[in-house]
Amino acid sequence: MVIVVFGIYTTYTSIKDNPKVDAKFGENYIEFKKNEVILLNNIEDVQFYDNVKFVIVPNGYRWSNDDYYSGDANVNIKKGKKTLKYI
């Protein structure tokens, strides 16, 4: 029983501490979550990719709904089987 309670508590705190990221655009900034703001003046390079697929590879925990990550993740930008960029 203790293991089950600990598992539920750990899962709850992980989700609460690392919510899903939804970007919001302001007049001169992009906000990913509270206290994570990028000023548009600080962006040095923008690249446009058309008809590509973004494949997110987690370096941490991933829940089965494929939209929650805890920890770092890598993004592969793919067109067909070819990887155009690895971030």
Tab-separated table of N, CA, C and O in Angstrom:
chain	number	residue	atom	x	y	z
A	1	MET	N	0.820	-1.193	0.000
A	1	MET	CA	0.000	0.000	0.000
A	1	MET	C	0.867	1.262	0.000
A	1	MET	O	0.529	2.229	-0.662
A	2	VAL	N	1.960	1.219	0.756
A	2	VAL	CA	2.864	2.374	0.820
A	2	VAL	C	3.449	2.667	-0.555
A	2	VAL	O	3.563	3.827	-0.961
A	3	ILE	N	3.791	1.629	-1.306
A	3	ILE	CA	4.367	1.813	-2.641
A	3	ILE	C	3.345	2.455	-3.579
A	3	ILE	O	3.680	3.350	-4.354
A	4	VAL	N	2.098	2.042	-3.498
A	4	VAL	CA	1.044	2.617	-4.337
A	4	VAL	C	0.841	4.091	-4.004
A	4	VAL	O	0.771	4.939	-4.903
A	5	VAL	N	0.760	4.436	-2.731
A	5	VAL	CA	0.584	5.830	-2.316
A	5	VAL	C	1.777	6.665	-2.763
A	5	VAL	O	1.616	7.772	-3.283
A	6	PHE	N	2.987	6.149	-2.603
A	6	PHE	CA	4.187	6.866	-3.038
A	6	PHE	C	4.175	7.075	-4.546
A	6	PHE	O	4.509	8.161	-5.040
A	7	GLY	N	3.760	6.054	-5.307
A	7	GLY	CA	3.691	6.174	-6.762
A	7	GLY	C	2.699	7.231	-7.204
A	7	GLY	O	2.976	8.028	-8.102
A	8	ILE	N	1.534	7.242	-6.574
A	8	ILE	CA	0.517	8.243	-6.914
A	8	ILE	C	1.012	9.643	-6.558
A	8	ILE	O	0.863	10.590	-7.336
A	9	TYR	N	1.622	9.803	-5.398
A	9	TYR	CA	2.143	11.103	-4.977
A	9	TYR	C	3.238	11.590	-5.936
A	9	TYR	O	3.255	12.753	-6.337
A	10	THR	N	4.149	10.714	-6.309
A	10	THR	CA	5.244	11.078	-7.221
A	10	THR	C	4.698	11.501	-8.580
A	10	THR	O	5.133	12.504	-9.150
A	11	THR	N	3.736	10.765	-9.095
A	11	THR	CA	3.126	11.107	-10.380
A	11	THR	C	2.420	12.460	-10.299
A	11	THR	O	2.580	13.303	-11.179
A	12	TYR	N	1.652	12.683	-9.248
A	12	TYR	CA	0.933	13.943	-9.087
A	12	TYR	C	1.886	15.127	-9.012
A	12	TYR	O	1.692	16.135	-9.677
A	13	THR	N	2.939	15.018	-8.210
A	13	THR	CA	3.868	16.140	-8.077
A	13	THR	C	4.651	16.373	-9.362
A	13	THR	O	4.961	17.513	-9.699
A	14	SER	N	4.968	15.328	-10.112
A	14	SER	CA	5.667	15.500	-11.392
A	14	SER	C	4.804	16.263	-12.380
A	14	SER	O	5.281	17.157	-13.079
A	15	ILE	N	3.539	15.907	-12.456
A	15	ILE	CA	2.635	16.592	-13.381
A	15	ILE	C	2.413	18.035	-12.943
A	15	ILE	O	2.421	18.953	-13.763
A	16	LYS	N	2.256	18.263	-11.652
A	16	LYS	CA	2.030	19.621	-11.140
A	16	LYS	C	3.258	20.502	-11.359
A	16	LYS	O	3.132	21.669	-11.725
A	17	ASP	N	4.452	19.972	-11.157
A	17	ASP	CA	5.682	20.758	-11.298
A	17	ASP	C	6.071	20.993	-12.752
A	17	ASP	O	6.825	21.912	-13.044
A	18	ASN	N	5.618	20.164	-13.670
A	18	ASN	CA	5.991	20.278	-15.080
A	18	ASN	C	4.751	20.211	-15.956
A	18	ASN	O	4.506	19.217	-16.631
A	19	PRO	N	3.947	21.283	-15.987
A	19	PRO	CA	2.717	21.248	-16.785
A	19	PRO	C	3.020	21.276	-18.280
A	19	PRO	O	4.121	21.629	-18.700
A	20	LYS	N	2.035	20.922	-19.079
A	20	LYS	CA	2.157	20.980	-20.531
A	20	LYS	C	2.462	22.415	-20.949
A	20	LYS	O	1.915	23.363	-20.398
A	21	VAL	N	3.327	22.566	-21.915
A	21	VAL	CA	3.739	23.896	-22.363
A	21	VAL	C	2.858	24.321	-23.535
A	21	VAL	O	2.751	23.616	-24.532
A	22	ASP	N	2.213	25.453	-23.403
A	22	ASP	CA	1.425	26.059	-24.468
A	22	ASP	C	1.980	27.460	-24.700
A	22	ASP	O	1.901	28.312	-23.821
A	23	ALA	N	2.555	27.690	-25.873
A	23	ALA	CA	3.155	28.989	-26.171
A	23	ALA	C	2.071	30.055	-26.365
A	23	ALA	O	1.019	29.786	-26.932
A	24	LYS	N	2.351	31.256	-25.861
A	24	LYS	CA	1.467	32.407	-26.038
A	24	LYS	C	2.302	33.531	-26.645
A	24	LYS	O	3.420	33.787	-26.220
A	25	PHE	N	1.731	34.201	-27.632
A	25	PHE	CA	2.425	35.305	-28.282
A	25	PHE	C	1.894	36.625	-27.760
A	25	PHE	O	0.687	36.849	-27.731
A	26	GLY	N	2.811	37.504	-27.354
A	26	GLY	CA	2.459	38.851	-26.954
A	26	GLY	C	2.916	39.812	-28.024
A	26	GLY	O	3.387	39.416	-29.091
A	27	GLU	N	2.822	41.091	-27.741
A	27	GLU	CA	3.207	42.105	-28.726
A	27	GLU	C	4.688	42.014	-29.084
A	27	GLU	O	5.059	42.171	-30.236
A	28	ASN	N	5.537	41.760	-28.097
A	28	ASN	CA	6.974	41.693	-28.374
A	28	ASN	C	7.651	40.527	-27.652
A	28	ASN	O	8.827	40.576	-27.361
A	29	TYR	N	6.888	39.466	-27.384
A	29	TYR	CA	7.473	38.324	-26.669
A	29	TYR	C	6.712	37.037	-26.978
A	29	TYR	O	5.589	37.055	-27.488
A	30	ILE	N	7.346	35.924	-26.656
A	30	ILE	CA	6.721	34.602	-26.674
A	30	ILE	C	6.859	34.055	-25.263
A	30	ILE	O	7.954	34.048	-24.697
A	31	GLU	N	5.758	33.600	-24.689
A	31	GLU	CA	5.786	33.048	-23.337
A	31	GLU	C	5.436	31.570	-23.407
A	31	GLU	O	4.390	31.182	-23.919
A	32	PHE	N	6.330	30.732	-22.898
A	32	PHE	CA	6.092	29.294	-22.915
A	32	PHE	C	5.391	28.827	-21.648
A	32	PHE	O	4.520	27.997	-21.677
A	33	LYS	N	5.795	29.307	-20.525
A	33	LYS	CA	5.076	29.144	-19.268
A	33	LYS	C	5.552	30.249	-18.347
A	33	LYS	O	6.453	31.007	-18.696
A	34	LYS	N	4.939	30.377	-17.202
A	34	LYS	CA	5.249	31.490	-16.315
A	34	LYS	C	6.760	31.592	-16.086
A	34	LYS	O	7.414	30.604	-15.802
A	35	ASN	N	7.287	32.776	-16.223
A	35	ASN	CA	8.706	33.084	-16.037
A	35	ASN	C	9.607	32.496	-17.113
A	35	ASN	O	10.819	32.442	-16.934
A	36	GLU	N	9.053	32.034	-18.228
A	36	GLU	CA	9.851	31.583	-19.363
A	36	GLU	C	9.409	32.390	-20.581
A	36	GLU	O	8.574	31.949	-21.354
A	37	VAL	N	10.000	33.581	-20.713
A	37	VAL	CA	9.616	34.519	-21.760
A	37	VAL	C	10.819	34.793	-22.647
A	37	VAL	O	11.930	35.000	-22.161
A	38	ILE	N	10.591	34.782	-23.964
A	38	ILE	CA	11.634	35.145	-24.932
A	38	ILE	C	11.182	36.431	-25.614
A	38	ILE	O	10.111	36.475	-26.225
A	39	LEU	N	11.993	37.462	-25.487
A	39	LEU	CA	11.699	38.722	-26.169
A	39	LEU	C	12.000	38.563	-27.647
A	39	LEU	O	13.018	37.974	-28.027
A	40	LEU	N	11.124	39.072	-28.503
A	40	LEU	CA	11.323	38.941	-29.942
A	40	LEU	C	12.615	39.617	-30.392
A	40	LEU	O	13.252	39.173	-31.351
A	41	ASN	N	13.039	40.663	-29.688
A	41	ASN	CA	14.292	41.339	-30.036
A	41	ASN	C	15.508	40.444	-29.829
A	41	ASN	O	16.556	40.676	-30.421
A	42	ASN	N	15.385	39.418	-29.003
A	42	ASN	CA	16.503	38.515	-28.721
A	42	ASN	C	16.610	37.356	-29.716
A	42	ASN	O	17.567	36.605	-29.672
A	43	ILE	N	15.634	37.210	-30.602
A	43	ILE	CA	15.664	36.128	-31.586
A	43	ILE	C	16.582	36.542	-32.732
A	43	ILE	O	16.393	37.583	-33.353
A	44	GLU	N	17.582	35.728	-32.997
A	44	GLU	CA	18.579	36.058	-34.019
A	44	GLU	C	18.334	35.361	-35.348
A	44	GLU	O	18.785	35.827	-36.387
A	45	ASP	N	17.635	34.217	-35.348
A	45	ASP	CA	17.463	33.469	-36.581
A	45	ASP	C	16.121	32.733	-36.550
A	45	ASP	O	15.753	32.156	-35.535
A	46	VAL	N	15.413	32.776	-37.658
A	46	VAL	CA	14.154	32.053	-37.803
A	46	VAL	C	14.220	31.274	-39.109
A	46	VAL	O	14.631	31.805	-40.133
A	47	GLN	N	13.826	30.006	-39.061
A	47	GLN	CA	13.806	29.186	-40.268
A	47	GLN	C	12.407	28.631	-40.462
A	47	GLN	O	11.750	28.243	-39.499
A	48	PHE	N	11.951	28.592	-41.696
A	48	PHE	CA	10.624	28.091	-42.033
A	48	PHE	C	10.750	26.715	-42.669
A	48	PHE	O	11.557	26.506	-43.576
A	49	TYR	N	9.979	25.768	-42.182
A	49	TYR	CA	9.948	24.425	-42.740
A	49	TYR	C	8.526	24.125	-43.175
A	49	TYR	O	7.578	24.322	-42.409
A	50	ASP	N	8.353	23.678	-44.409
A	50	ASP	CA	7.033	23.385	-44.948
A	50	ASP	C	6.873	21.881	-45.133
A	50	ASP	O	7.807	21.198	-45.579
A	51	ASN	N	5.715	21.370	-44.779
A	51	ASN	CA	5.391	19.947	-44.941
A	51	ASN	C	6.408	19.047	-44.259
A	51	ASN	O	6.971	18.148	-44.865
A	52	VAL	N	6.649	19.308	-42.986
A	52	VAL	CA	7.586	18.496	-42.217
A	52	VAL	C	6.873	17.920	-40.999
A	52	VAL	O	5.769	18.323	-40.651
A	53	LYS	N	7.533	16.987	-40.351
A	53	LYS	CA	6.997	16.376	-39.137
A	53	LYS	C	7.987	16.636	-38.006
A	53	LYS	O	9.196	16.465	-38.178
A	54	PHE	N	7.470	17.067	-36.858
A	54	PHE	CA	8.289	17.271	-35.675
A	54	PHE	C	8.192	16.019	-34.811
A	54	PHE	O	7.102	15.631	-34.394
A	55	VAL	N	9.320	15.379	-34.561
A	55	VAL	CA	9.370	14.176	-33.738
A	55	VAL	C	10.087	14.528	-32.450
A	55	VAL	O	11.260	14.917	-32.475
A	56	ILE	N	9.397	14.445	-31.326
A	56	ILE	CA	9.985	14.789	-30.036
A	56	ILE	C	10.481	13.522	-29.366
A	56	ILE	O	9.729	12.564	-29.188
A	57	VAL	N	11.763	13.526	-29.013
A	57	VAL	CA	12.385	12.379	-28.356
A	57	VAL	C	12.751	12.807	-26.938
A	57	VAL	O	13.643	13.629	-26.742
A	58	PRO	N	12.052	12.277	-25.935
A	58	PRO	CA	12.300	12.708	-24.560
A	58	PRO	C	13.594	12.155	-23.998
A	58	PRO	O	13.993	11.044	-24.320
A	59	ASN	N	14.249	12.963	-23.180
A	59	ASN	CA	15.406	12.505	-22.427
A	59	ASN	C	15.023	12.253	-20.971
A	59	ASN	O	15.858	11.939	-20.166
A	60	GLY	N	13.754	12.436	-20.665
A	60	GLY	CA	13.246	12.246	-19.308
A	60	GLY	C	12.029	11.348	-19.356
A	60	GLY	O	11.931	10.464	-20.195
A	61	TYR	N	11.068	11.606	-18.493
A	61	TYR	CA	9.854	10.792	-18.430
A	61	TYR	C	8.851	11.248	-19.480
A	61	TYR	O	8.734	12.421	-19.759
A	62	ARG	N	8.140	10.314	-20.066
A	62	ARG	CA	7.079	10.654	-21.012
A	62	ARG	C	5.844	9.860	-20.628
A	62	ARG	O	5.897	8.655	-20.450
A	63	TRP	N	4.726	10.557	-20.530
A	63	TRP	CA	3.467	9.896	-20.220
A	63	TRP	C	2.829	9.421	-21.507
A	63	TRP	O	3.155	9.886	-22.592
A	64	SER	N	1.901	8.516	-21.423
A	64	SER	CA	1.342	7.850	-22.602
A	64	SER	C	0.531	8.763	-23.518
A	64	SER	O	0.241	8.390	-24.630
A	65	ASN	N	0.175	9.971	-23.084
A	65	ASN	CA	-0.603	10.855	-23.953
A	65	ASN	C	0.276	11.636	-24.930
A	65	ASN	O	-0.212	12.445	-25.693
A	66	ASP	N	1.584	11.409	-24.911
A	66	ASP	CA	2.548	11.991	-25.850
A	66	ASP	C	2.658	13.500	-25.820
A	66	ASP	O	3.223	14.093	-26.706
A	67	ASP	N	2.104	14.176	-24.811
A	67	ASP	CA	2.267	15.617	-24.785
A	67	ASP	C	2.778	16.121	-23.439
A	67	ASP	O	2.720	17.296	-23.166
A	68	TYR	N	3.294	15.243	-22.623
A	68	TYR	CA	3.870	15.672	-21.357
A	68	TYR	C	5.281	15.136	-21.238
A	68	TYR	O	5.522	13.957	-21.403
A	69	TYR	N	6.196	16.040	-20.988
A	69	TYR	CA	7.593	15.644	-20.832
A	69	TYR	C	8.132	16.254	-19.552
A	69	TYR	O	7.829	17.387	-19.228
A	70	SER	N	8.919	15.502	-18.860
A	70	SER	CA	9.609	16.004	-17.685
A	70	SER	C	11.089	15.852	-17.958
A	70	SER	O	11.584	14.749	-18.124
A	71	GLY	N	11.779	16.944	-18.050
A	71	GLY	CA	13.202	16.890	-18.380
A	71	GLY	C	13.418	17.375	-19.797
A	71	GLY	O	12.525	17.895	-20.451
A	72	ASP	N	14.631	17.200	-20.268
A	72	ASP	CA	15.005	17.650	-21.603
A	72	ASP	C	14.392	16.759	-22.674
A	72	ASP	O	14.089	15.601	-22.444
A	73	ALA	N	14.252	17.330	-23.861
A	73	ALA	CA	13.783	16.559	-25.017
A	73	ALA	C	14.498	17.075	-26.255
A	73	ALA	O	14.926	18.226	-26.311
A	74	ASN	N	14.675	16.208	-27.220
A	74	ASN	CA	15.255	16.572	-28.509
A	74	ASN	C	14.135	16.619	-29.535
A	74	ASN	O	13.177	15.858	-29.451
A	75	VAL	N	14.268	17.511	-30.510
A	75	VAL	CA	13.273	17.627	-31.577
A	75	VAL	C	13.963	17.313	-32.897
A	75	VAL	O	14.982	17.905	-33.238
A	76	ASN	N	13.400	16.355	-33.625
A	76	ASN	CA	13.874	16.043	-34.968
A	76	ASN	C	12.867	16.605	-35.956
A	76	ASN	O	11.675	16.329	-35.851
A	77	ILE	N	13.347	17.395	-36.901
A	77	ILE	CA	12.482	17.914	-37.960
A	77	ILE	C	12.719	17.018	-39.166
A	77	ILE	O	13.818	16.974	-39.715
A	78	LYS	N	11.672	16.287	-39.568
A	78	LYS	CA	11.821	15.284	-40.622
A	78	LYS	C	10.931	15.595	-41.814
A	78	LYS	O	9.820	16.075	-41.672
A	79	LYS	N	11.455	15.300	-42.984
A	79	LYS	CA	10.678	15.361	-44.221
A	79	LYS	C	10.814	13.982	-44.855
A	79	LYS	O	11.886	13.617	-45.312
A	80	GLY	N	9.736	13.225	-44.793
A	80	GLY	CA	9.816	11.822	-45.215
A	80	GLY	C	10.694	11.070	-44.218
A	80	GLY	O	10.509	11.173	-43.015
A	81	LYS	N	11.681	10.348	-44.707
A	81	LYS	CA	12.596	9.627	-43.818
A	81	LYS	C	13.854	10.432	-43.503
A	81	LYS	O	14.662	10.042	-42.683
A	82	LYS	N	14.015	11.567	-44.178
A	82	LYS	CA	15.218	12.387	-44.008
A	82	LYS	C	15.055	13.348	-42.833
A	82	LYS	O	14.047	14.046	-42.718
A	83	THR	N	16.051	13.403	-41.944
A	83	THR	CA	16.062	14.352	-40.833
A	83	THR	C	16.712	15.642	-41.327
A	83	THR	O	17.873	15.651	-41.718
A	84	LEU	N	15.954	16.730	-41.325
A	84	LEU	CA	16.465	18.018	-41.775
A	84	LEU	C	17.235	18.739	-40.680
A	84	LEU	O	18.192	19.460	-40.952
A	85	LYS	N	16.794	18.577	-39.448
A	85	LYS	CA	17.436	19.278	-38.337
A	85	LYS	C	17.199	18.499	-37.064
A	85	LYS	O	16.145	17.918	-36.857
A	86	TYR	N	18.205	18.507	-36.201
A	86	TYR	CA	18.138	17.854	-34.902
A	86	TYR	C	18.414	18.922	-33.855
A	86	TYR	O	19.473	19.538	-33.872
A	87	ILE	N	17.436	19.202	-33.002
A	87	ILE	CA	17.579	20.267	-32.019
A	87	ILE	C	17.580	19.656	-30.624
A	87	ILE	O	16.679	18.901	-30.292
